[in-house]
CSV table of C-alpha atoms in Angstrom, one decimal:
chain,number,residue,atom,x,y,z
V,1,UNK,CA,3.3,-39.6,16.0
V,2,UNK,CA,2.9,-40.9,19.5
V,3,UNK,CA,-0.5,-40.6,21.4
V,4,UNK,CA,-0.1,-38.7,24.2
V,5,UNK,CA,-3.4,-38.6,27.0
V,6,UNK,CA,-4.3,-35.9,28.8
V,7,UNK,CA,-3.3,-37.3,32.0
V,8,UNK,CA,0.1,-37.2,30.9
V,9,UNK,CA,0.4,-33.5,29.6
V,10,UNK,CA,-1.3,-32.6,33.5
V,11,UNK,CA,1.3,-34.6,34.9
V,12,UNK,CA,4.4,-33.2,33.2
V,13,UNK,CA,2.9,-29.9,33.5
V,14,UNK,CA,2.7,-30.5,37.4
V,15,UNK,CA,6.3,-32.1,37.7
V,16,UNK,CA,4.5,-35.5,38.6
V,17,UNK,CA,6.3,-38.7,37.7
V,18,UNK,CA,5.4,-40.2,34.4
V,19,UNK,CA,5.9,-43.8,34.7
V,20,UNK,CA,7.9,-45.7,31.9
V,21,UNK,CA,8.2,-42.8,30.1
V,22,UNK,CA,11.9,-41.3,29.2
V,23,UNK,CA,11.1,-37.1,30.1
V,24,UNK,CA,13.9,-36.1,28.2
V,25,UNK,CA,12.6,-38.0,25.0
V,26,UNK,CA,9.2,-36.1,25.8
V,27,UNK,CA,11.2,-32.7,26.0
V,28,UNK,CA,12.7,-33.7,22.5
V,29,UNK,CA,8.9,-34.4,21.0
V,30,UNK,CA,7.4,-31.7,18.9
V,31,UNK,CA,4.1,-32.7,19.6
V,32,UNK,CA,4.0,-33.4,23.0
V,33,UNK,CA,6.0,-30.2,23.7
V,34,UNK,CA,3.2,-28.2,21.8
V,35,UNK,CA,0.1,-29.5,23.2
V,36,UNK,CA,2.2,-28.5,26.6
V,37,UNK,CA,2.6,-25.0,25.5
V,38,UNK,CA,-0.9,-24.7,24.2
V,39,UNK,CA,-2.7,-26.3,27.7
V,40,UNK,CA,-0.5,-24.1,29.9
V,41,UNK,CA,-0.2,-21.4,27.7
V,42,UNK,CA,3.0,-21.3,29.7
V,43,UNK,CA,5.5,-19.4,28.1
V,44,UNK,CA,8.5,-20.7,30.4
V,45,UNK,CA,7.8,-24.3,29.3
V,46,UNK,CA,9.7,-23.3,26.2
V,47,UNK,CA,13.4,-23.7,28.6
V,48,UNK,CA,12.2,-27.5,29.4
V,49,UNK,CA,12.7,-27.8,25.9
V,50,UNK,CA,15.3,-29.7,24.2
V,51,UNK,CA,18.4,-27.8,22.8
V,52,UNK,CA,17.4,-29.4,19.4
V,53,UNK,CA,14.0,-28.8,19.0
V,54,UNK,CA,15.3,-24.7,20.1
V,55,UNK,CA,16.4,-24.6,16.9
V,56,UNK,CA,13.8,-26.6,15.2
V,57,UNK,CA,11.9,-23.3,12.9
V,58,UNK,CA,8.5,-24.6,12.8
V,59,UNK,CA,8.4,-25.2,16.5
V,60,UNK,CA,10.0,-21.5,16.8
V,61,UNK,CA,7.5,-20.0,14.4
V,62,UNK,CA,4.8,-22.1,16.5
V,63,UNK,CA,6.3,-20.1,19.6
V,64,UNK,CA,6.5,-17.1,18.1
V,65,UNK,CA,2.6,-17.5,16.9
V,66,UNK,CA,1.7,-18.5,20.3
V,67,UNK,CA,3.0,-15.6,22.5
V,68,UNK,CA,2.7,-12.5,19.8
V,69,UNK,CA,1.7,-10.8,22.4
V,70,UNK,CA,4.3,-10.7,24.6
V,71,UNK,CA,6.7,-9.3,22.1
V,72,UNK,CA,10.3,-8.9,24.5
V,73,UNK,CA,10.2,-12.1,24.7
V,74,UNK,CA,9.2,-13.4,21.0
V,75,UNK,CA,11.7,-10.9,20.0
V,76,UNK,CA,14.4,-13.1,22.6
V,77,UNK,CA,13.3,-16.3,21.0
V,78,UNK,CA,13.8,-14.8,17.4
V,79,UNK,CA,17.2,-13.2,17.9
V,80,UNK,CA,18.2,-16.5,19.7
V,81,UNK,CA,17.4,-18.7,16.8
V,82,UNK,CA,18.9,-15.7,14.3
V,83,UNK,CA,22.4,-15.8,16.0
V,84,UNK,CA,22.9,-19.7,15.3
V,85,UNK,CA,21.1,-19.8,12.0
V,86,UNK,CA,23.9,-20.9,9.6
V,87,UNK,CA,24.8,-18.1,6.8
V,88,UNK,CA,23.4,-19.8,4.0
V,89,UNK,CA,19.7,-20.0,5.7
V,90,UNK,CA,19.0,-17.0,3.9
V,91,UNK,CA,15.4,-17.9,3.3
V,92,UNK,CA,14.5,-18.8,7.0
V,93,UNK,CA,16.3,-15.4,7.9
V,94,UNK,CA,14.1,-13.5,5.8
V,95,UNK,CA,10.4,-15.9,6.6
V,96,UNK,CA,11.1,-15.2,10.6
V,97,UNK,CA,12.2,-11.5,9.9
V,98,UNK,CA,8.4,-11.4,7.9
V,99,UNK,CA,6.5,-12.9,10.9
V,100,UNK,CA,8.5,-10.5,13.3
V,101,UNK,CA,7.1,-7.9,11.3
V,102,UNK,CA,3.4,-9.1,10.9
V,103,UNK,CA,3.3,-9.4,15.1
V,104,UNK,CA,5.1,-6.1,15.3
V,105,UNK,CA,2.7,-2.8,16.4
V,106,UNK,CA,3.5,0.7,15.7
V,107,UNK,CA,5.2,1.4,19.7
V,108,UNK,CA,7.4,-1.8,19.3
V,109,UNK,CA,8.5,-0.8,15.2
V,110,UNK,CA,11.9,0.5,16.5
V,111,UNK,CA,12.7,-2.4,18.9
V,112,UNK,CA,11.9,-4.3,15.8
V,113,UNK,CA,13.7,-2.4,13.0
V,114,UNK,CA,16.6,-5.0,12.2
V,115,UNK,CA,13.5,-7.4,11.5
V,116,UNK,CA,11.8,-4.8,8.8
V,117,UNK,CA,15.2,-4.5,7.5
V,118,UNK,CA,15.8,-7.9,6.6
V,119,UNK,CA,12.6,-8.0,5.4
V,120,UNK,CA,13.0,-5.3,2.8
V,121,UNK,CA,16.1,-7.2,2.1
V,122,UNK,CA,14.6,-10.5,1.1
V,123,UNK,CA,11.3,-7.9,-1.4
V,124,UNK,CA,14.4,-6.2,-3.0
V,125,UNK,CA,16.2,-9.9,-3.5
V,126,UNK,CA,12.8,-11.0,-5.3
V,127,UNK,CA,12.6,-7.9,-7.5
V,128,UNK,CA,16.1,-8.4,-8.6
V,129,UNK,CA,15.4,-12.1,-9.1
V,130,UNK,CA,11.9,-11.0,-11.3
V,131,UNK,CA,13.9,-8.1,-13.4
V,132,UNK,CA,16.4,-11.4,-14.2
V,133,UNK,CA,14.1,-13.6,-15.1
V,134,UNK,CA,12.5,-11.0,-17.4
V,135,UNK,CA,15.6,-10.5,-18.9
V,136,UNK,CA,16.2,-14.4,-19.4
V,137,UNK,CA,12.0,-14.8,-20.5
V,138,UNK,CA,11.9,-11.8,-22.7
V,139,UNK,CA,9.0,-12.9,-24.5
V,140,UNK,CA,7.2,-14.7,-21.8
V,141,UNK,CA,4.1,-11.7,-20.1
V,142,UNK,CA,4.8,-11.8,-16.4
V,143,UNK,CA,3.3,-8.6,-15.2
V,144,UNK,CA,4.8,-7.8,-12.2
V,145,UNK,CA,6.5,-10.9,-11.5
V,146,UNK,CA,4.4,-12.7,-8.9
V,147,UNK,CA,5.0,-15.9,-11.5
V,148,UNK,CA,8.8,-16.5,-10.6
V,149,UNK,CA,8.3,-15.2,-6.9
V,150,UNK,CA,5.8,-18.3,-6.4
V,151,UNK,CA,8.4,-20.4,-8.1
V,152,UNK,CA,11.1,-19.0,-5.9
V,153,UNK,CA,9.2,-19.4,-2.5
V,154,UNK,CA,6.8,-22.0,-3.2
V,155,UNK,CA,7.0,-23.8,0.4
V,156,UNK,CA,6.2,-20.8,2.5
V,157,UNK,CA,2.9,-18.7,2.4
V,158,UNK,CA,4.0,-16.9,4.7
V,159,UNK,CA,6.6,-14.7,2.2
V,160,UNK,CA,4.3,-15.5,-0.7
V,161,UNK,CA,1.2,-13.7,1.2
V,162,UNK,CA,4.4,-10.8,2.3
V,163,UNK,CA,5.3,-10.9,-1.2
V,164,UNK,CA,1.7,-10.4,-2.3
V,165,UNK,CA,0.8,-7.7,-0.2
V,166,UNK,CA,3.9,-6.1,-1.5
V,167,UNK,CA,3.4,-5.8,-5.0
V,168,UNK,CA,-0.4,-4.8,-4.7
V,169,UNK,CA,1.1,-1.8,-3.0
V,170,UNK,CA,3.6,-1.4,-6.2
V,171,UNK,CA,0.1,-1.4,-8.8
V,172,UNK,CA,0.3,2.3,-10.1
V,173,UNK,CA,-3.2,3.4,-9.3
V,174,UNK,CA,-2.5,2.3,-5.9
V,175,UNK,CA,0.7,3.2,-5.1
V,176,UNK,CA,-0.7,6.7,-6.2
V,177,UNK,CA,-3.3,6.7,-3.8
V,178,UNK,CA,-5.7,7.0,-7.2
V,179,UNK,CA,-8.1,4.2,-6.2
V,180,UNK,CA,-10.8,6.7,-4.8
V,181,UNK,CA,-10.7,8.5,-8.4
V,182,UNK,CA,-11.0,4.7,-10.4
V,183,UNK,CA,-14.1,4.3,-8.2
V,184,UNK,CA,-15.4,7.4,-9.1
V,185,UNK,CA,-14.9,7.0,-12.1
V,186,UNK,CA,-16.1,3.8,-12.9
V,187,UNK,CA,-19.7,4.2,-10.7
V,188,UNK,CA,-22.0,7.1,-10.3
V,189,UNK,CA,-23.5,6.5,-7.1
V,190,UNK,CA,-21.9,4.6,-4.3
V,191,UNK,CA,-24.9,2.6,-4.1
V,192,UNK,CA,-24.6,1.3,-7.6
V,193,UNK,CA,-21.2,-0.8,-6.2
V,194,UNK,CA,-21.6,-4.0,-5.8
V,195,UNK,CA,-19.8,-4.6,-2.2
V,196,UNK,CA,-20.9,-8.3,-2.0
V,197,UNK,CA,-18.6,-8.6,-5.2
V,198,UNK,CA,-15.7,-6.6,-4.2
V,199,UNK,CA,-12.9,-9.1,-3.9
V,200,UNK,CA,-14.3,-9.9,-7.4
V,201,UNK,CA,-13.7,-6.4,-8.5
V,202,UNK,CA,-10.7,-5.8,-6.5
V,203,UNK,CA,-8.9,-9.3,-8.4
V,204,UNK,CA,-9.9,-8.9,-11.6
V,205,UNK,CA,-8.7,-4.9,-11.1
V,206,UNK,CA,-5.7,-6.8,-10.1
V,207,UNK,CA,-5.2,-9.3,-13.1
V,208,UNK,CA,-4.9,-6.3,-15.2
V,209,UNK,CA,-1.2,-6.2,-14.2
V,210,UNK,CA,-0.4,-9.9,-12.4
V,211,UNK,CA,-2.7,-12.8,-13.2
V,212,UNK,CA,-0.9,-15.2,-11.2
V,213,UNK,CA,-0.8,-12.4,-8.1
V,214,UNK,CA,-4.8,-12.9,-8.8
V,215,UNK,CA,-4.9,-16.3,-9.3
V,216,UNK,CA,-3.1,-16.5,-5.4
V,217,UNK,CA,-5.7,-13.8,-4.1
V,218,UNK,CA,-8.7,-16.1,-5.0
V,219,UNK,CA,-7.2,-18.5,-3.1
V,220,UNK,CA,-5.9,-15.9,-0.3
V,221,UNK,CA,-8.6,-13.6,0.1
V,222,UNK,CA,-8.0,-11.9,3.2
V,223,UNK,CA,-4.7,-10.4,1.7
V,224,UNK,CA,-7.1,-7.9,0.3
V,225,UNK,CA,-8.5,-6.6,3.3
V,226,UNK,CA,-6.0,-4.2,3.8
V,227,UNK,CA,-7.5,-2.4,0.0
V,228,UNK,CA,-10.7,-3.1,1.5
V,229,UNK,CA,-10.2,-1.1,4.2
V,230,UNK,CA,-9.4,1.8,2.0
V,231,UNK,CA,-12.7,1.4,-0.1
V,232,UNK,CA,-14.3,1.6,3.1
V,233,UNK,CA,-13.2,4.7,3.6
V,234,UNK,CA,-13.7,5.7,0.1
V,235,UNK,CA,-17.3,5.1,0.6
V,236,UNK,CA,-17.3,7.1,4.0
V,237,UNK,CA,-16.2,9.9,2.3
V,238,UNK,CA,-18.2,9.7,-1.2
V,239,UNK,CA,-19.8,13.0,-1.3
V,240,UNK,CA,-17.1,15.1,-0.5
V,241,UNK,CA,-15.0,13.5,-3.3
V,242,UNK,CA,-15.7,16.3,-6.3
V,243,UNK,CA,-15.1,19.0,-3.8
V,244,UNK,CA,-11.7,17.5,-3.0
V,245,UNK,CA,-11.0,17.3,-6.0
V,246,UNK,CA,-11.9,20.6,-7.3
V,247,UNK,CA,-9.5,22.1,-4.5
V,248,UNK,CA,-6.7,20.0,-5.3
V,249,UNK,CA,-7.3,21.0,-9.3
V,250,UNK,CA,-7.1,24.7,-8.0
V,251,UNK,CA,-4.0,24.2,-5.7
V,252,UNK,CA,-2.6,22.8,-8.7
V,253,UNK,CA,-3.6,26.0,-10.7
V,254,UNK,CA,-2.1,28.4,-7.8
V,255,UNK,CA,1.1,26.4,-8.4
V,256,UNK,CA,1.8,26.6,-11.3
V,257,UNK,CA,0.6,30.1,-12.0
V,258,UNK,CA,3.0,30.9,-9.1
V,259,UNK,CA,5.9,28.9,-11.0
V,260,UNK,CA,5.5,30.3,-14.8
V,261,UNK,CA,5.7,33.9,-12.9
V,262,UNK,CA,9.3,32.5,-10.9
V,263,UNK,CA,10.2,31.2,-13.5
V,264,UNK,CA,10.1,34.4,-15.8
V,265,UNK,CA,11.5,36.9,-14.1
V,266,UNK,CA,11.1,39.2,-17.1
V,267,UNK,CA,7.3,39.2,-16.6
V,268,UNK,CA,6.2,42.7,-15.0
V,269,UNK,CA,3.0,41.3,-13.7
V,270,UNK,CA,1.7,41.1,-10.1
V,271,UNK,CA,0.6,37.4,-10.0
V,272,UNK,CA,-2.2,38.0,-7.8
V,273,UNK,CA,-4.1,40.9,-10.1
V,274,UNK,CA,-2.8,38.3,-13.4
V,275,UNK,CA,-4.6,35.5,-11.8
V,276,UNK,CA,-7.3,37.5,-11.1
V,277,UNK,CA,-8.1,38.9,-14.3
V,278,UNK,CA,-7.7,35.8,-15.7
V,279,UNK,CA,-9.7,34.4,-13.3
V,280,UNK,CA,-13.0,36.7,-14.2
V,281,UNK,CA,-12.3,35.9,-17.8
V,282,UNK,CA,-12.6,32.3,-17.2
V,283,UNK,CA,-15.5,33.0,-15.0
V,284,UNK,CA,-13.8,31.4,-12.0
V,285,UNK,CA,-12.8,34.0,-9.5
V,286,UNK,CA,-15.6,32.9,-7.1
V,287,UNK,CA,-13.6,29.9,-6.6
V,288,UNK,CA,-10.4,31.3,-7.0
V,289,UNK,CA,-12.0,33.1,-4.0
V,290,UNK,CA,-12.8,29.8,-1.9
V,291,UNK,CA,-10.0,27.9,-2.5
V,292,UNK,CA,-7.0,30.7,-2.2
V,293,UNK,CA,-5.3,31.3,1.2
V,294,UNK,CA,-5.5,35.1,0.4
V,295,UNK,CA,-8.6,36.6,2.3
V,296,UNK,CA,-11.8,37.4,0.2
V,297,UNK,CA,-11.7,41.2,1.0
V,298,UNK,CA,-7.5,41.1,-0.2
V,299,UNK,CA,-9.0,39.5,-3.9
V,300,UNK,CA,-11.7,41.9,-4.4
V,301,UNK,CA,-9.7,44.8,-3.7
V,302,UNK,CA,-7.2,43.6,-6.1
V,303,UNK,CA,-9.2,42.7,-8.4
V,304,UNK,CA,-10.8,46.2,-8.2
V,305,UNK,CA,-7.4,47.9,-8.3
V,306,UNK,CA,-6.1,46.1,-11.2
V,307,UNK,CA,-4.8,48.4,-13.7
V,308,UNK,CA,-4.0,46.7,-16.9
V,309,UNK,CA,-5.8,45.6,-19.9
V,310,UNK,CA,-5.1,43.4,-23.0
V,311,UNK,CA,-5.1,46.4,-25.2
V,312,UNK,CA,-2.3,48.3,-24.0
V,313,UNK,CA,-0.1,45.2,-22.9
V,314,UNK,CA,3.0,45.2,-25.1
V,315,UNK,CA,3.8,41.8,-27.4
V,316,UNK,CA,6.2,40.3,-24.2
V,317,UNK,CA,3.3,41.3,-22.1
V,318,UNK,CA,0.5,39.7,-23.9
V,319,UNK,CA,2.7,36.1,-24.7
V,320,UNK,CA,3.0,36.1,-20.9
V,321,UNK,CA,-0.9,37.0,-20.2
V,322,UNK,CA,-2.0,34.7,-23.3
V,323,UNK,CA,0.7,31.2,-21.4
V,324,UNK,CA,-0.7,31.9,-17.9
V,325,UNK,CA,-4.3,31.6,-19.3
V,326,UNK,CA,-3.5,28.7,-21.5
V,327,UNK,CA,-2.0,26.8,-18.6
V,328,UNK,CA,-5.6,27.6,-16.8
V,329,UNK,CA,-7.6,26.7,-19.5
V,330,UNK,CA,-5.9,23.4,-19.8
V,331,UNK,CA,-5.8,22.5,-15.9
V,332,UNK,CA,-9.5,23.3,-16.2
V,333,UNK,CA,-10.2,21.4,-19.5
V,334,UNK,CA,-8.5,18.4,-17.7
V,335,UNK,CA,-5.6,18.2,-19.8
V,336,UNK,CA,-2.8,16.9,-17.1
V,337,UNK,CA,-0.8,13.8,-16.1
V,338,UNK,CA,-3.5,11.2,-15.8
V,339,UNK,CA,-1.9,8.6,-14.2
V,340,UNK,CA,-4.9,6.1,-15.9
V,341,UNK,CA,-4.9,7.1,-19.3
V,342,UNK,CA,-1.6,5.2,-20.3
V,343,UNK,CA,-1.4,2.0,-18.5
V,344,UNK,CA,-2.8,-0.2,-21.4
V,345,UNK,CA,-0.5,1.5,-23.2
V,346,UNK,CA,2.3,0.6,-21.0
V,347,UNK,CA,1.4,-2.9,-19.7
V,348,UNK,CA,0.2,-4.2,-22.8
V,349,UNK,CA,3.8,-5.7,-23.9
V,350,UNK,CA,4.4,-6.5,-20.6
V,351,UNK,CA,1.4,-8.3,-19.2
V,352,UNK,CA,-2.1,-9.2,-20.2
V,353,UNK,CA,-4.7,-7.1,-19.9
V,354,UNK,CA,-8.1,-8.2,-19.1
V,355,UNK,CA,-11.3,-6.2,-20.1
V,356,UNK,CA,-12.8,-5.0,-16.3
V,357,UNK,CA,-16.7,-4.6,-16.7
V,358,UNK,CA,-17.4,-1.9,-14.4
V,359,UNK,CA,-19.9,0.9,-15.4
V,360,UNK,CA,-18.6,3.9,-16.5
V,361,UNK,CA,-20.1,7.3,-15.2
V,362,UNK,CA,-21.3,8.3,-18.6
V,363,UNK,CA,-23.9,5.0,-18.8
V,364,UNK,CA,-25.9,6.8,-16.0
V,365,UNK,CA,-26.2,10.3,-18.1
């Protein structure tokens, strides 16, 4: 690499003469060409460029990086190189539609839909190329693949850290927004977390599915911040958690109280006095009361009004009365799709599993 003085960047900059030195060679100099972009911050300097290093893609990413905020005309630059790429570039196609999309902000997402588009295309070329190699590797534990995806795209980080961030967002308990229950579960207090250990906890949380995806997280950390975030918020909103969750269990009840009662069209009750009377068995009709939509004056009045009892109900009517209040009595008990309760049982052919020492609720009892 030729050493290039300040004196000489000024002058080129300025359009002064540069003596014994060939400008088009200097036009056709990565390095001198950048340390002319990054002095001037000049975006225009780009068209002094030479055609050739135009479509060099490390100077264009370098471009790209260096005006993100002016995204009309990154998005120029990008579309420019795009429409002379050769076909079989597929692998620069999809690393410049990545860093299109990192740059990208939520008012400039249509503009930049084609680039999210490819980009999807290159996460769904990977999947297929991890269900293959699974296929091929039947007896080798991959977890979710990260493995053969760092083999595939092992000279750009760019796609890896994509690729990453990716399948994080594929990890059951995340993609099902069930991260505020693990923590809950797991701790009693939010002050009992250890935050100066939480990319600890969040990787070895991680390895439980993809070791290599948390081998490249020690080593690319910030890809976690967007899960950080989240906990943040989790701890924000600690104390209202149970209460959440107790209106979402009786939503859930609602439901499918409402749905046994569609579905069985035979069944003479009136859902509302049904789940009422139920209800007051269970002794939860106060918060049948605070979570329903119906007003509290409406419930008491039919509750008041109700006009049944188990001893007069026919046999239809009392299997009817006796699966409504087995389906509370088991929403209630807990007994539901737990989206945690199986995934050892799942993953444990398919990746290893390692042991996570957080402290469960019941240590503090």
């Amino acid at each position: 690499m030729k050493k290039y003085t300040g004196k000489m960047i000024i002058d080129y900059i300025r359009g002064n003469d540069i003596e014994g030195i060939d400008i088009e060679e200097l036009e056709d100099d990565f390095h001198f060409m950048r340390k002319v972009i990054l002095y001037s911050n000049d975006k225009n300097m780009f068209q002094l460029c030479s055609s050739r290093l135009q479509k060099d893609f490390e100077f264009i990413k370098f471009i790209i990086f260096q005006f993100q905020r002016d995204l009309d005309f990154v998005d120029r630059i990008a579309k420019s190189y795009l429409q002379q790429l050769p076909p079989e570039e597929d692998k620069t196609r999809y690393e410049l539609a990545i860093i299109m999309c990192k740059i990208a902000n939520p008012q400039n997402k249509e503009q930049f839909m084609e680039y999210f588009i490819m980009a999807n295309i290159a996460l769904l070329h990977e999947q297929a190329l991890v269900e293959e190699c699974k296929k091929n590797c039947p007896n080798v534990s991959v977890g979710l693949g990260f493995l053969f995806i760092e083999n595939d795209d092992a000279n750009s980080e760019i796609m890896l850290e994509y690729y990453a961030e990716k399948l994080i967002d594929t990890i059951p308990p995340i993609r099902d927004n069930q991260l505020e229950k693990i923590f809950h579960q797991k701790w009693h207090r939010k002050e009992d977390i250890p935050l100066d250990k939480i990319n600890s906890i969040l990787i070895s949380f991680i390895s439980g599915y993809d070791i290599s995806l948390a081998n490249f997280l020690k080593v690319h950390p910030h890809i976690l911040d967007k899960l950080k975030e989240e906990i943040k918020i989790i701890l924000e909103n600690w104390d209202s958690f149970d209460k959440r969750e107790e209106r979402k269990l009786f939503l859930i009840l609602f439901e499918q109280v409402h749905q046994y009662i569609e579905n069985h069209p035979e069944c003479d009750f009136n859902e509302d006095e049904l789940l009422y009377f139920i209800g007051n068995e269970l002794g939860i009709l106060d918060k049948i009361k605070e979570y329903d939509y119906m007003d509290e004056d409406y419930i008491d009045t039919v509750y008041h009004e109700i006009s049944f009892n188990k001893q007069n109900m026919s046999l239809e009517e009392f299997r009817h009365y006796s699966e409504i209040k087995r389906i509370m009595t088991s929403l209630l008990n807990g007994e539901r799709n737990n989206p945690f309760e199986d995934k050892n049982e799942k993953t444990k052919n398919k990746a290893k599993i390692i042991e996570i020492n957080f402290r469960r609720k019941e240590d503090h009892a």
